[in-house]
Amino acid sequence: MSRTRRVASIVLSVLMVASAILLLFNPKAGLILVTFALGIALVVYGMGRLVYYFTMARHMVGGLSMLFVGIIAIDAGTFVLSLINQPKTAIVLYLVGYNVLSAALAIMRAMEARKFQSHWKATMAHGVICLALAIACIVFAGSEHVIVWIICAILFYRAGVRVATALKPTEIVYIQ
């Protein structure tokens, strides 16, 4: 990871912590803002994937997946923006989907790393935490305050992971 990316990751982590603190102080308006930001972020991400596909990925092996990711992200973003009047529903759907997908990927990655006897415990812990957050979202879907606390917990956790990743020394492989 380059020095610029490390600094950007730490700055984004600070913004995530600040957003979590603001969300704790104003949960009702915060849910609407989170829903709007989530919808816009998904649409922008999808547009970025489409631009990447049309400029470069269509010439690559497996590049077609970028097209599908872009279309699905734009679709999910417009769906979330259509639920701006019901922010709790949109946020719960997103949190459950995102955390289940993150948990499944992390657990599969950890099982593969364990098979090769590599570092797998932190990845497995990340998967279990994501799965626990998804279950908490399902169980407490009716309470706005608990959903806000879960969002804040996710923001604090992701910010901590970003800072730890940014501060971790990177291994460089030299080819001679």
GROMACS .gro file of C-alpha atoms in nm:
model
  176
    1MET     CA    1   0.000   0.000   0.000
    2SER     CA    2   0.142   0.335  -0.100
    3ARG     CA    3   0.187   0.618   0.145
    4THR     CA    4  -0.092   0.817  -0.021
    5ARG     CA    5  -0.335   0.527   0.014
    6ARG     CA    6  -0.237   0.483   0.379
    7VAL     CA    7  -0.308   0.850   0.453
    8ALA     CA    8  -0.636   0.836   0.258
    9SER     CA    9  -0.740   0.525   0.451
   10ILE     CA   10  -0.668   0.692   0.785
   11VAL     CA   11  -0.855   1.009   0.681
   12LEU     CA   12  -1.154   0.797   0.572
   13SER     CA   13  -1.141   0.616   0.906
   14VAL     CA   14  -1.154   0.947   1.092
   15LEU     CA   15  -1.454   1.050   0.880
   16MET     CA   16  -1.624   0.718   0.957
   17VAL     CA   17  -1.575   0.769   1.333
   18ALA     CA   18  -1.704   1.128   1.307
   19SER     CA   19  -2.008   1.006   1.113
   20ALA     CA   20  -2.079   0.744   1.378
   21ILE     CA   21  -2.061   1.002   1.655
   22LEU     CA   22  -2.293   1.239   1.466
   23LEU     CA   23  -2.533   0.952   1.401
   24LEU     CA   24  -2.547   0.873   1.773
   25PHE     CA   25  -2.650   1.231   1.852
   26ASN     CA   26  -2.920   1.262   1.582
   27PRO     CA   27  -3.052   0.914   1.498
   28LYS     CA   28  -3.377   1.007   1.318
   29ALA     CA   29  -3.228   1.247   1.065
   30GLY     CA   30  -2.918   1.030   1.058
   31LEU     CA   31  -3.105   0.733   0.913
   32ILE     CA   32  -3.233   0.943   0.625
   33LEU     CA   33  -2.884   1.080   0.560
   34VAL     CA   34  -2.732   0.731   0.578
   35THR     CA   35  -2.993   0.601   0.334
   36PHE     CA   36  -2.930   0.887   0.093
   37ALA     CA   37  -2.550   0.853   0.120
   38LEU     CA   38  -2.576   0.477   0.072
   39GLY     CA   39  -2.790   0.513  -0.239
   40ILE     CA   40  -2.563   0.776  -0.392
   41ALA     CA   41  -2.250   0.573  -0.306
   42LEU     CA   42  -2.392   0.262  -0.471
   43VAL     CA   43  -2.488   0.452  -0.786
   44VAL     CA   44  -2.146   0.621  -0.808
   45TYR     CA   45  -1.970   0.289  -0.746
   46GLY     CA   46  -2.179   0.124  -1.017
   47MET     CA   47  -2.104   0.405  -1.260
   48GLY     CA   48  -1.734   0.366  -1.184
   49ARG     CA   49  -1.751  -0.007  -1.254
   50LEU     CA   50  -1.929   0.060  -1.584
   51VAL     CA   51  -1.668   0.316  -1.689
   52TYR     CA   52  -1.396   0.069  -1.594
   53TYR     CA   53  -1.566  -0.203  -1.797
   54PHE     CA   54  -1.608   0.010  -2.110
   55THR     CA   55  -1.256   0.154  -2.094
   56MET     CA   56  -1.050  -0.146  -1.993
   57ALA     CA   57  -1.218  -0.454  -1.847
   58ARG     CA   58  -1.401  -0.561  -2.162
   59HIS     CA   59  -1.062  -0.655  -2.307
   60MET     CA   60  -0.965  -0.862  -2.002
   61VAL     CA   61  -1.039  -1.221  -1.909
   62GLY     CA   62  -1.332  -1.211  -1.668
   63GLY     CA   63  -1.394  -0.845  -1.740
   64LEU     CA   64  -1.761  -0.908  -1.806
   65SER     CA   65  -1.810  -0.943  -1.431
   66MET     CA   66  -1.734  -0.569  -1.396
   67LEU     CA   67  -2.032  -0.497  -1.621
   68PHE     CA   68  -2.259  -0.708  -1.404
   69VAL     CA   69  -2.124  -0.560  -1.080
   70GLY     CA   70  -2.183  -0.209  -1.217
   71ILE     CA   71  -2.539  -0.283  -1.325
   72ILE     CA   72  -2.626  -0.452  -0.995
   73ALA     CA   73  -2.473  -0.167  -0.793
   74ILE     CA   74  -2.667   0.097  -0.987
   75ASP     CA   75  -2.984  -0.105  -0.947
   76ALA     CA   76  -2.928  -0.146  -0.573
   77GLY     CA   77  -2.850   0.226  -0.539
   78THR     CA   78  -3.168   0.335  -0.715
   79PHE     CA   79  -3.365   0.086  -0.504
   80VAL     CA   80  -3.223   0.233  -0.184
   81LEU     CA   81  -3.293   0.587  -0.307
   82SER     CA   82  -3.654   0.488  -0.378
   83LEU     CA   83  -3.687   0.384  -0.012
   84ILE     CA   84  -3.572   0.723   0.122
   85ASN     CA   85  -3.912   0.769   0.294
   86GLN     CA   86  -3.863   0.439   0.479
   87PRO     CA   87  -3.497   0.462   0.575
   88LYS     CA   88  -3.511   0.188   0.837
   89THR     CA   89  -3.621  -0.073   0.583
   90ALA     CA   90  -3.355   0.023   0.331
   91ILE     CA   91  -3.079   0.029   0.590
   92VAL     CA   92  -3.177  -0.305   0.743
   93LEU     CA   93  -3.191  -0.470   0.400
   94TYR     CA   94  -2.853  -0.329   0.308
   95LEU     CA   95  -2.689  -0.417   0.640
   96VAL     CA   96  -2.814  -0.773   0.634
   97GLY     CA   97  -2.712  -0.828   0.271
   98TYR     CA   98  -2.372  -0.663   0.306
   99ASN     CA   99  -2.278  -0.834   0.631
  100VAL     CA  100  -2.394  -1.179   0.519
  101LEU     CA  101  -2.194  -1.146   0.198
  102SER     CA  102  -1.889  -1.015   0.384
  103ALA     CA  103  -1.917  -1.295   0.640
  104ALA     CA  104  -1.949  -1.564   0.376
  105LEU     CA  105  -1.648  -1.436   0.182
  106ALA     CA  106  -1.434  -1.394   0.494
  107ILE     CA  107  -1.519  -1.739   0.628
  108MET     CA  108  -1.447  -1.904   0.292
  109ARG     CA  109  -1.119  -1.712   0.267
  110ALA     CA  110  -1.025  -1.819   0.620
  111MET     CA  111  -1.106  -2.184   0.550
  112GLU     CA  112  -0.889  -2.172   0.238
  113ALA     CA  113  -0.605  -2.006   0.428
  114ARG     CA  114  -0.635  -2.268   0.702
  115LYS     CA  115  -0.608  -2.542   0.443
  116PHE     CA  116  -0.277  -2.392   0.329
  117GLN     CA  117  -0.178  -2.333   0.693
  118SER     CA  118  -0.152  -1.960   0.651
  119HIS     CA  119  -0.278  -1.677   0.874
  120TRP     CA  120  -0.651  -1.743   0.902
  121LYS     CA  121  -0.768  -1.657   1.254
  122ALA     CA  122  -0.816  -1.283   1.200
  123THR     CA  123  -1.007  -1.345   0.877
  124MET     CA  124  -1.231  -1.600   1.051
  125ALA     CA  125  -1.293  -1.354   1.336
  126HIS     CA  126  -1.388  -1.087   1.083
  127GLY     CA  127  -1.636  -1.328   0.923
  128VAL     CA  128  -1.790  -1.421   1.257
  129ILE     CA  129  -1.824  -1.052   1.354
  130CYS     CA  130  -1.996  -0.973   1.023
  131LEU     CA  131  -2.230  -1.269   1.068
  132ALA     CA  132  -2.314  -1.157   1.423
  133LEU     CA  133  -2.390  -0.806   1.296
  134ALA     CA  134  -2.620  -0.947   1.026
  135ILE     CA  135  -2.806  -1.157   1.283
  136ALA     CA  136  -2.835  -0.854   1.514
  137CYS     CA  137  -2.985  -0.654   1.225
  138ILE     CA  138  -3.247  -0.924   1.165
  139VAL     CA  139  -3.332  -0.963   1.534
  140PHE     CA  140  -3.357  -0.590   1.607
  141ALA     CA  141  -3.509  -0.478   1.275
  142GLY     CA  142  -3.807  -0.320   1.452
  143SER     CA  143  -3.611  -0.078   1.670
  144GLU     CA  144  -3.467   0.236   1.511
  145HIS     CA  145  -3.238   0.310   1.803
  146VAL     CA  146  -3.081  -0.036   1.797
  147ILE     CA  147  -3.033  -0.013   1.419
  148VAL     CA  148  -2.853   0.319   1.470
  149TRP     CA  149  -2.631   0.158   1.734
  150ILE     CA  150  -2.556  -0.130   1.498
  151ILE     CA  151  -2.467   0.114   1.219
  152CYS     CA  152  -2.239   0.302   1.459
  153ALA     CA  153  -2.078  -0.025   1.573
  154ILE     CA  154  -2.015  -0.119   1.210
  155LEU     CA  155  -1.864   0.224   1.138
  156PHE     CA  156  -1.636   0.203   1.441
  157TYR     CA  157  -1.534  -0.155   1.354
  158ARG     CA  158  -1.465  -0.078   0.987
  159ALA     CA  159  -1.268   0.235   1.082
  160GLY     CA  160  -1.056   0.028   1.320
  161VAL     CA  161  -0.992  -0.234   1.053
  162ARG     CA  162  -0.895   0.037   0.804
  163VAL     CA  163  -0.649   0.196   1.047
  164ALA     CA  164  -0.499  -0.143   1.134
  165THR     CA  165  -0.460  -0.225   0.765
  166ALA     CA  166  -0.306   0.113   0.692
  167LEU     CA  167  -0.055   0.085   0.975
  168LYS     CA  168   0.039  -0.277   0.902
  169PRO     CA  169   0.373  -0.310   0.723
  170THR     CA  170   0.339  -0.430   0.367
  171GLU     CA  171   0.549  -0.713   0.235
  172ILE     CA  172   0.727  -0.637  -0.089
  173VAL     CA  173   0.837  -0.916  -0.317
  174TYR     CA  174   1.149  -0.843  -0.517
  175ILE     CA  175   1.218  -1.039  -0.834
  176GLN     CA  176   1.584  -1.084  -0.913
   0.00000   0.00000   0.00000
